[in-house]
XYZ file of C-alpha atoms in Angstrom:
638
model
C -51.957 -24.835 20.376
C -50.158 -24.841 23.622
C -47.571 -27.761 24.604
C -50.154 -29.293 26.931
C -52.986 -29.435 24.507
C -50.514 -31.038 21.956
C -49.407 -33.515 24.699
C -53.136 -34.370 25.217
C -53.673 -35.433 21.610
C -53.554 -39.248 20.466
C -50.662 -40.718 20.039
C -51.398 -41.419 16.163
C -52.551 -37.841 15.940
C -49.293 -37.041 17.061
C -47.388 -39.280 14.757
C -49.848 -37.796 11.877
C -48.442 -34.326 12.592
C -45.104 -34.974 12.115
C -44.990 -36.199 8.740
C -44.788 -34.059 5.792
C -47.874 -32.848 3.506
C -47.094 -35.745 0.926
C -46.798 -38.272 3.657
C -50.055 -37.452 5.180
C -52.145 -37.197 2.051
C -50.529 -40.784 1.121
C -51.168 -42.052 4.665
C -54.850 -40.725 4.172
C -55.454 -42.312 0.946
C -54.278 -45.547 2.103
C -55.995 -45.746 5.393
C -59.283 -44.620 3.399
C -58.965 -47.152 0.517
C -57.901 -49.724 2.848
C -61.242 -49.347 5.424
C -63.097 -48.772 2.082
C -62.066 -51.968 0.696
C -61.838 -54.180 3.769
C -65.492 -52.878 4.371
C -66.812 -53.712 0.941
C -64.961 -56.912 0.689
C -66.282 -58.124 4.177
C -69.741 -57.418 3.224
C -69.523 -59.530 0.011
C -67.583 -62.392 1.808
C -70.502 -62.237 4.484
C -73.117 -62.096 1.924
C -71.434 -65.048 -0.252
C -70.898 -66.899 3.161
C -74.368 -66.546 3.945
C -75.566 -67.600 0.461
C -73.133 -70.581 0.277
C -74.229 -71.912 3.679
C -77.939 -71.532 2.562
C -77.063 -73.582 -0.835
C -75.237 -76.137 1.538
C -78.189 -76.725 3.632
C -80.484 -76.866 0.637
C -77.965 -79.365 -0.821
C -77.994 -81.552 2.253
C -82.003 -80.893 2.503
C -82.134 -82.271 -0.911
C -80.306 -85.573 -0.010
C -82.553 -85.984 3.345
C -85.488 -86.008 0.672
C -84.074 -88.686 -1.325
C -83.066 -90.883 1.527
C -86.587 -90.430 3.081
C -88.024 -91.514 -0.359
C -85.938 -94.467 -0.694
C -86.424 -95.437 3.013
C -90.247 -95.518 3.203
C -90.374 -99.190 2.410
C -87.829 -100.464 4.785
C -89.499 -98.561 7.368
C -92.774 -99.896 6.274
C -91.431 -103.356 6.363
C -88.832 -102.900 9.535
C -85.909 -103.646 7.354
C -82.695 -102.433 9.131
C -80.240 -104.097 6.236
C -82.121 -102.224 3.256
C -82.046 -99.320 5.189
C -78.300 -99.390 6.102
C -77.834 -100.102 2.251
C -79.576 -96.875 1.537
C -77.717 -95.131 3.937
C -74.746 -96.396 2.483
C -75.345 -94.487 -0.567
C -74.662 -91.323 1.291
C -70.821 -92.357 1.140
C -70.763 -90.548 -2.406
C -71.678 -87.221 -1.002
C -68.384 -85.924 0.985
C -69.903 -83.119 3.010
C -72.712 -85.607 4.785
C -70.607 -87.372 7.679
C -73.728 -89.101 9.163
C -77.343 -90.374 9.010
C -79.596 -91.683 11.375
C -83.091 -93.538 10.279
C -85.889 -93.528 13.160
C -89.143 -95.386 13.209
C -92.613 -93.569 14.057
C -91.924 -94.385 17.424
C -88.869 -93.093 17.586
C -86.422 -95.600 17.880
C -83.426 -96.166 15.713
C -83.809 -98.209 12.580
C -80.278 -97.635 11.424
C -77.736 -95.192 11.188
C -74.259 -94.548 9.282
C -71.550 -92.374 9.964
C -68.358 -91.602 7.685
C -65.173 -93.216 9.006
C -63.192 -90.726 11.386
C -66.154 -88.859 11.946
C -67.610 -88.255 15.590
C -70.436 -89.998 17.214
C -74.071 -88.648 15.969
C -75.585 -86.561 18.650
C -78.578 -87.743 20.345
C -81.477 -85.465 19.025
C -85.165 -85.683 19.555
C -86.834 -88.021 17.140
C -89.718 -85.771 16.787
C -87.275 -82.768 16.040
C -87.813 -81.585 12.936
C -86.115 -78.746 10.442
C -82.334 -77.545 10.215
C -80.001 -76.832 12.935
C -76.355 -75.332 12.842
C -74.308 -76.263 15.669
C -70.456 -76.696 16.531
C -69.650 -76.109 13.032
C -71.852 -78.865 11.681
C -75.489 -78.956 9.957
C -78.070 -81.066 11.226
C -81.407 -81.967 9.157
C -84.164 -83.851 9.838
C -87.453 -84.263 7.512
C -90.040 -86.657 8.164
C -90.474 -89.973 6.024
C -93.949 -89.690 4.529
C -95.478 -92.036 2.077
C -99.219 -91.387 0.494
C -99.873 -89.249 3.770
C -98.677 -91.907 6.199
C -95.604 -91.147 8.370
C -93.133 -93.978 8.692
C -90.345 -92.589 10.632
C -87.955 -89.519 10.374
C -84.492 -89.246 8.512
C -81.802 -87.274 10.150
C -78.629 -86.004 8.239
C -75.394 -84.586 9.449
C -73.145 -82.364 7.362
C -69.799 -80.934 7.967
C -68.698 -77.250 6.510
C -65.772 -78.132 4.893
C -66.926 -76.825 1.493
C -67.688 -73.301 3.287
C -64.563 -73.152 5.174
C -62.612 -73.763 1.505
C -65.085 -71.052 0.109
C -64.378 -68.616 2.985
C -60.658 -69.261 3.171
C -60.531 -68.765 -0.921
C -62.692 -65.493 -0.427
C -60.372 -64.071 2.086
C -57.327 -64.900 -0.094
C -59.122 -63.065 -2.886
C -60.022 -60.209 -0.358
C -56.109 -60.000 0.520
C -55.266 -59.960 -2.965
C -57.703 -57.360 -3.859
C -56.951 -54.995 -1.004
C -52.918 -55.225 -2.115
C -53.885 -54.524 -5.317
C -55.962 -51.629 -3.929
C -52.879 -50.331 -2.067
C -50.827 -50.531 -4.645
C -53.293 -48.606 -7.322
C -53.614 -46.314 -4.141
C -50.007 -45.754 -4.229
C -49.427 -45.584 -7.385
C -52.687 -43.019 -8.338
C -51.498 -40.958 -5.292
C -48.264 -40.567 -6.048
C -49.263 -39.309 -9.303
C -52.177 -37.011 -8.170
C -49.934 -35.969 -5.348
C -47.669 -34.373 -7.843
C -50.844 -32.165 -9.484
C -51.969 -30.901 -6.011
C -48.515 -30.403 -4.163
C -47.088 -28.854 -6.817
C -48.609 -25.662 -6.450
C -48.411 -26.021 -2.500
C -44.246 -26.571 -3.278
C -44.003 -23.843 -4.961
C -45.967 -21.611 -2.833
C -43.974 -22.673 0.487
C -40.565 -22.098 -1.579
C -41.528 -18.716 -2.338
C -42.702 -18.269 1.163
C -39.021 -19.341 2.119
C -37.373 -17.188 -0.190
C -39.359 -14.370 1.193
C -38.558 -15.273 4.622
C -34.768 -15.624 3.941
C -34.069 -12.767 1.835
C -36.750 -10.388 2.688
C -37.764 -9.947 -0.915
C -41.378 -8.884 -1.104
C -41.528 -8.175 -4.672
C -41.556 -11.946 -5.072
C -44.915 -13.594 -6.400
C -46.236 -17.083 -6.427
C -47.926 -18.571 -9.546
C -51.122 -19.664 -9.409
C -51.781 -23.436 -10.974
C -55.274 -24.032 -10.397
C -58.522 -22.621 -9.666
C -59.396 -24.467 -6.288
C -58.733 -23.452 -2.718
C -54.831 -23.671 -3.304
C -55.218 -21.055 -5.964
C -57.304 -18.952 -4.005
C -54.411 -19.287 -1.113
C -52.145 -18.172 -3.729
C -53.991 -15.265 -4.424
C -54.216 -14.151 -0.885
C -50.521 -14.635 -0.302
C -49.617 -12.650 -3.319
C -52.390 -10.037 -2.089
C -50.753 -10.376 1.441
C -46.908 -9.540 -0.075
C -48.163 -6.806 -1.942
C -49.654 -4.882 1.016
C -46.166 -5.963 2.845
C -44.040 -4.650 0.181
C -46.256 -1.287 -0.268
C -45.973 -1.189 4.020
C -42.032 -2.027 3.678
C -41.652 0.569 0.762
C -43.320 3.315 2.903
C -41.408 2.240 6.267
C -37.922 2.470 4.187
C -38.769 5.572 2.831
C -39.687 7.180 6.089
C -36.785 5.387 7.660
C -34.623 7.068 4.569
C -36.073 10.505 5.121
C -35.705 10.618 8.842
C -32.141 9.177 8.354
C -31.514 12.037 5.797
C -33.055 14.708 8.347
C -30.553 13.064 11.158
C -27.820 13.033 9.174
C -28.062 16.361 7.269
C -29.055 18.202 10.618
C -26.436 20.721 12.076
C -26.997 18.604 15.382
C -25.372 16.011 16.802
C -27.770 13.024 17.611
C -27.211 9.732 19.394
C -28.817 6.892 20.946
C -27.508 5.089 23.834
C -28.609 1.894 25.873
C -29.117 2.099 29.382
C -25.576 0.949 29.992
C -24.252 3.628 28.346
C -23.294 2.060 25.020
C -23.871 4.034 21.550
C -27.010 1.999 19.794
C -26.751 4.970 16.693
C -25.160 8.298 15.862
C -25.794 10.513 12.931
C -22.898 11.660 10.372
C -22.393 14.782 12.303
C -21.194 12.929 15.444
C -18.513 11.314 13.563
C -17.667 14.183 11.340
C -17.209 16.966 13.807
C -16.369 15.399 16.875
C -12.726 14.413 17.585
C -12.798 10.710 18.493
C -10.250 8.564 19.880
C -11.255 5.529 17.543
C -13.501 5.573 14.212
C -16.113 2.831 15.512
C -18.732 4.173 17.511
C -21.253 1.886 17.833
C -21.010 -0.610 20.981
C -18.579 1.840 22.916
C -19.118 4.033 25.698
C -17.958 7.522 26.380
C -14.969 6.537 28.127
C -13.839 4.789 24.985
C -14.225 7.972 22.864
C -13.578 10.477 24.823
C -10.591 12.081 27.166
C -11.775 10.861 30.779
C -12.932 14.375 32.146
C -15.409 14.855 29.132
C -16.633 11.455 29.426
C -17.346 11.678 33.396
C -19.116 14.922 32.275
C -21.152 13.492 29.683
C -22.176 10.435 31.957
C -22.960 12.825 34.708
C -26.053 14.075 32.806
C -26.931 10.829 31.457
C -27.353 9.708 35.017
C -29.454 12.631 35.591
C -31.706 11.858 32.967
C -32.071 8.305 33.902
C -32.468 8.818 37.503
C -35.155 11.315 37.182
C -36.883 9.927 33.869
C -37.460 13.731 33.027
C -35.588 15.612 29.639
C -32.902 17.549 30.821
C -30.672 20.320 29.097
C -27.186 21.214 29.948
C -24.391 23.037 28.154
C -21.269 20.382 27.571
C -17.621 20.773 26.005
C -16.731 18.510 23.439
C -13.705 18.141 21.226
C -13.487 19.216 17.778
C -10.674 18.642 15.234
C -10.333 22.766 15.636
C -10.523 22.650 19.044
C -13.215 22.485 22.040
C -16.637 23.554 20.919
C -19.786 24.267 23.346
C -22.841 22.396 22.929
C -26.429 22.950 24.406
C -27.302 19.046 24.814
C -31.057 17.782 25.289
C -31.280 14.249 26.740
C -34.227 12.038 27.445
C -35.552 8.306 27.611
C -37.507 6.388 25.220
C -39.900 4.022 26.548
C -41.467 1.073 25.219
C -45.148 0.020 24.837
C -45.286 -1.356 28.502
C -43.512 2.205 29.725
C -40.169 0.559 30.589
C -37.279 2.643 29.506
C -35.222 0.949 27.021
C -32.837 3.635 25.723
C -31.330 7.398 26.101
C -31.719 9.788 23.112
C -29.488 13.078 23.015
C -29.812 16.105 20.573
C -26.620 18.535 20.983
C -26.663 21.577 19.170
C -23.480 23.476 18.736
C -23.687 26.941 19.992
C -19.988 27.966 19.814
C -20.667 30.606 17.313
C -23.820 31.563 19.171
C -21.520 32.118 22.459
C -19.246 34.086 20.464
C -21.737 36.479 18.927
C -23.036 36.856 22.265
C -19.571 37.575 23.834
C -19.245 39.983 20.679
C -22.661 41.807 21.516
C -21.589 42.386 25.171
C -18.190 43.411 23.971
C -19.994 45.662 21.689
C -22.495 46.983 24.365
C -19.667 47.294 26.799
C -17.290 49.180 24.412
C -20.122 51.532 23.075
C -20.544 52.501 26.768
C -16.911 52.908 27.545
C -16.915 54.514 24.122
C -19.281 57.531 25.473
C -16.944 57.684 28.972
C -13.968 57.883 26.934
C -15.253 60.821 24.775
C -16.148 62.758 28.073
C -12.814 61.644 29.431
C -10.877 62.807 26.571
C -12.597 66.255 26.123
C -11.965 66.678 30.176
C -8.222 65.564 29.882
C -7.553 67.167 26.658
C -7.713 70.653 28.083
C -5.095 70.257 30.780
C -2.884 68.114 29.086
C -2.937 70.974 26.555
C -1.990 73.636 29.039
C 0.538 71.208 30.681
C 2.599 70.481 27.403
C 2.529 73.901 26.218
C 3.750 75.167 29.658
C 6.546 72.565 29.252
C 7.325 73.773 26.067
C 7.506 77.321 27.123
C 9.789 76.295 30.189
C 12.214 74.790 27.276
C 11.868 78.235 25.494
C 12.731 80.484 28.343
C 16.101 78.658 29.251
C 16.743 78.299 25.586
C 20.070 80.560 24.138
C 18.089 80.863 20.994
C 16.094 83.696 22.263
C 17.813 86.841 22.865
C 15.012 87.691 25.332
C 16.553 85.117 27.640
C 20.063 86.426 27.572
C 18.526 89.959 27.994
C 16.359 88.969 31.165
C 19.361 87.029 32.620
C 21.693 90.081 32.459
C 19.248 92.154 33.871
C 19.232 89.660 37.031
C 22.730 89.853 37.031
C 23.213 85.986 36.390
C 24.746 84.006 32.739
C 22.053 82.358 31.040
C 24.879 79.612 30.419
C 25.371 79.450 34.189
C 21.342 78.934 34.768
C 21.728 76.039 31.773
C 24.547 74.817 33.756
C 22.609 74.548 36.820
C 19.396 72.997 35.434
C 21.526 70.212 33.455
C 23.400 69.637 36.620
C 20.334 69.392 38.830
C 18.390 67.026 35.708
C 15.891 69.565 35.747
C 15.701 69.597 31.962
C 15.675 66.090 31.731
C 12.943 66.084 34.126
C 11.076 68.668 31.653
C 11.749 66.477 28.690
C 10.164 63.434 30.966
C 7.085 65.563 31.647
C 6.898 66.424 27.949
C 7.359 62.968 26.784
C 4.515 61.862 29.172
C 2.490 64.545 28.088
C 2.764 63.491 24.349
C 2.147 59.718 25.312
C -1.206 61.233 26.996
C -2.060 63.295 24.044
C -1.946 60.265 21.788
C -3.934 58.103 24.249
C -6.422 61.083 23.943
C -6.463 61.062 20.655
C -7.198 57.245 20.568
C -10.017 57.519 22.795
C -11.569 60.047 20.562
C -10.998 57.855 17.791
C -12.196 55.055 19.724
C -15.723 57.279 20.789
C -16.854 58.708 17.542
C -17.200 57.380 13.862
C -14.479 58.448 11.543
C -15.419 61.002 8.831
C -12.623 60.093 6.542
C -13.808 59.522 2.994
C -14.122 56.074 1.781
C -13.148 54.517 -1.357
C -13.061 51.118 -3.213
C -9.612 49.510 -2.911
C -7.930 46.016 -3.050
C -7.364 44.950 0.478
C -4.493 43.040 -0.648
C -2.637 45.889 -1.943
C -3.218 47.887 1.509
C -2.230 44.623 3.386
C 1.208 44.954 1.463
C 1.723 48.229 1.875
C 1.144 47.707 5.900
C 3.575 44.842 5.868
C 6.121 47.279 4.154
C 5.519 49.808 6.967
C 5.395 47.443 9.608
C 8.992 46.474 8.952
C 10.182 50.328 9.226
C 8.257 50.538 12.791
C 10.909 51.142 15.949
C 8.318 49.859 18.335
C 8.001 46.552 16.326
C 11.793 46.415 16.127
C 12.420 47.232 19.516
C 10.037 44.184 20.575
C 10.932 41.990 17.949
C 12.959 41.897 15.064
C 10.527 42.015 12.059
C 13.269 40.693 9.748
C 13.200 37.471 11.419
C 9.601 36.844 10.995
C 8.115 34.949 8.237
C 5.506 36.670 6.734
C 3.301 34.504 4.530
C 0.614 35.777 2.137
C -2.323 33.686 0.941
C -4.383 35.760 -1.187
C -7.581 34.260 -3.218
C -7.597 35.788 -6.887
C -11.501 35.812 -6.610
C -11.174 38.711 -4.163
C -12.736 42.325 -4.975
C -12.395 45.531 -4.098
C -14.032 46.620 -1.046
C -15.191 50.185 0.049
C -13.300 51.312 3.009
C -11.538 53.936 4.744
C -7.716 53.253 3.568
C -5.879 54.653 6.763
C -8.278 53.051 9.295
C -8.013 49.699 7.432
C -4.507 50.098 7.397
C -4.062 51.066 11.188
C -6.116 47.725 11.761
C -3.687 45.738 9.898
C -0.709 47.245 11.734
C -2.125 46.864 15.307
C -2.782 43.154 14.177
C 0.711 42.745 12.790
C 2.247 44.546 15.656
C 0.443 42.425 18.335
C 1.639 39.218 16.476
C 5.215 40.047 16.404
C 5.199 41.290 20.392
C 3.560 37.764 20.899
C 6.653 36.136 19.974
C 8.722 37.455 22.616
C 6.412 35.230 24.853
C 7.203 32.101 23.318
C 10.434 29.958 23.259
C 10.432 28.693 19.799
C 11.308 24.928 19.116
C 14.496 23.798 17.239
C 13.975 24.561 13.435
C 10.665 26.446 13.994
C 10.592 30.027 12.494
C 8.058 32.930 13.814
C 5.607 33.146 11.095
C 2.485 35.339 10.369
C 0.010 34.196 7.766
C -2.231 36.320 6.210
C -5.499 35.206 4.066
C -7.704 37.105 1.723
C -10.433 35.259 0.222
C -14.132 35.717 -0.388
C -16.605 34.725 2.137
C -20.277 35.042 0.525
C -20.951 38.500 0.521
C -18.005 39.543 2.588
C -14.486 39.523 2.227
C -12.608 37.490 4.749
C -9.228 38.783 6.047
C -7.278 36.492 8.411
C -4.124 37.282 10.454
C -2.803 34.418 11.840
C 0.632 33.209 14.215
C 2.287 30.848 15.458
C 3.015 32.201 18.878
C 1.759 31.230 22.479
C -1.581 31.711 21.704
C -4.485 33.541 23.902
C -5.697 31.498 27.009
C -9.775 31.636 27.104
C -10.014 34.044 29.958
C -8.050 36.480 28.133
C -9.373 35.840 24.438
C -13.193 37.107 26.226
C -11.548 40.512 27.106
C -9.067 40.981 24.275
C -11.256 43.694 22.790
C -12.080 45.613 26.083
C -10.748 49.103 26.210
C -7.823 49.528 28.532
C -7.057 45.896 28.944
C -3.685 44.732 28.392
C -1.378 41.839 29.182
C 1.923 44.002 28.609
C 3.956 45.499 31.192
C 2.985 49.008 32.407
C 4.206 51.447 30.024
C 4.330 48.939 26.865
C 0.652 49.413 25.835
C -2.168 51.615 26.170
C -4.829 48.524 25.738
C -6.531 50.186 23.245
C -5.027 49.061 20.371
C -7.343 46.224 19.615
C -10.117 47.956 21.000
C -10.053 50.833 18.480
C -9.307 48.038 15.551
C -12.322 46.548 16.733
C -14.615 49.890 16.568
C -12.867 50.580 13.388
C -14.025 47.353 11.822
C -17.540 47.002 13.457
C -18.803 50.443 13.944
C -17.227 52.382 10.816
C -16.973 49.649 8.268
C -20.057 47.604 9.417
C -18.165 44.258 9.399
C -17.145 41.749 12.236
C -13.983 41.023 14.132
C -12.928 37.913 15.950
C -10.388 36.119 17.378
C -9.665 32.120 17.634
C -6.893 30.525 19.372
C -5.361 27.373 21.067
C -2.913 28.071 23.658
C 0.430 27.056 22.624
C -0.876 26.896 19.007
C -0.892 30.651 17.857
C -3.931 32.941 17.413
C -6.138 33.952 14.351
C -7.919 37.266 13.994
C -10.634 37.127 11.736
C -11.960 40.339 9.980
C -14.967 40.159 7.699
C -15.923 43.187 5.702
C -19.212 43.551 3.290
C -18.377 43.706 -0.429
C -21.211 46.229 -0.673
C -20.583 49.769 0.590
C -23.115 49.007 3.377
C -23.370 52.057 5.629
C -19.936 53.678 5.283
């Protein structure tokens, strides 16, 4: 009901609506009983009043008849004194206040009135019957004797007895009404307990359900009436609501379980950018500035540059109203991760947007795999080129090295033929040697020989890079091979040349559950040696803090159906742009002449191509690098 309709109701109706059910019922009972008793009493009093009034008229009429019989002689003899004596007898009847005796010609023979009463009204002498006028009763009867009319008797009577009777009746009716009200209150109070107890119980259960949202409660049925039916309907409604609430709760729990157990980050924001909901993974994987998320914005949770990027995509979605996807970089505890984020608006039933939902999937591993696939394809292409180049370079390189060796042999005093030819030419072999030494020719020849041998090693590495090893594979404990390689690295001249290996702390973390792996021992040792050498050389580019010790940590542990080998250092780390190219052939950050750029490339091909494993690198600039090798426990394609 509207407020306008409510204001249009009668005042008593609005007042009744303000009362409690108990008071309403009591009020209705009182009004009904008062009306019924008043109506019944009024009818009864009216009936008694009419009956008493008739009796009073009859009584006055009887008195008039007595006077008429007694006054006939006085009228016949025209005796006013005798007639007056007869009228004086009415003094004994208190209700009669006056009397007039008329002759047959209408003249007054005599009249009488009670002391203090009003003067008798003048009525027509020929009027007969009774009349109620001004609260008084008038009775007029003819005085007849043996059929002869002698005159008329007129009596006047007050209604004092009628008024007394009426007053007593009203008092009795008031007492009766009072008793009726008392009985109504008493009975209604007793009966209301029976009527309102189930209503109060039902209202109490409703209140508990409303306050506690506990739909398993049920109301007791007290009676078989409409309230009992209402109780049954309410319990049925609670059963339906409970079932629906349980279904909704189960669906919410299922949805929440799906949201919380998915690998994607799921969140919900209002249109101002405040978070309304986040799943468990949001808090678990993202590096947040504070633990609480709900009610906060991106600027409160992330660095300003990341928050600005997130906000830009949000504004794009809210501006277009369409789904938008983009890559976003979010901070993790282990470094930045790349996410592909899909964001879209949520609309209410009227089509108005009220929230922004986002689903972000971590694609860091996928991008690394894509990079590795690109790297593998690139290296396979370069491998074919390297094989051709190696074969083409190897032939003239062999001739050059052989020629350099022959030059050194032709000037050596160890061969008698050299002395003989020098004598034939009239020169001294020692003089020739002195000349060549003086002019640094022999030193140049040594440089040519050294460069040639270095080129030969490069060609050998290129050939190793370009073809699958034909060496025999065998089952071996990688931990034993790593220990042997560490001992070998400690005696490596180049390693000492760049950094004294004795000043590097080597930490070995081997899981006892590691099993033997089928591999080519020499190739695996070559990979580990390359990693140790690169790690040791990297320390030359970092100035260690006071108390910080250069450390290489080697971990070996099971990883599903693979064995995982990690070689980590606390060196300067690898910048992202370098990390993407670290396995490319001939790519190096070392000065010219310090490296060939094939060490990690060859290691990558040995692991991925020859051993069907994977090799990757993780690094945060300034916090060192970790090379991760995963070798299959089965023999794979070896």
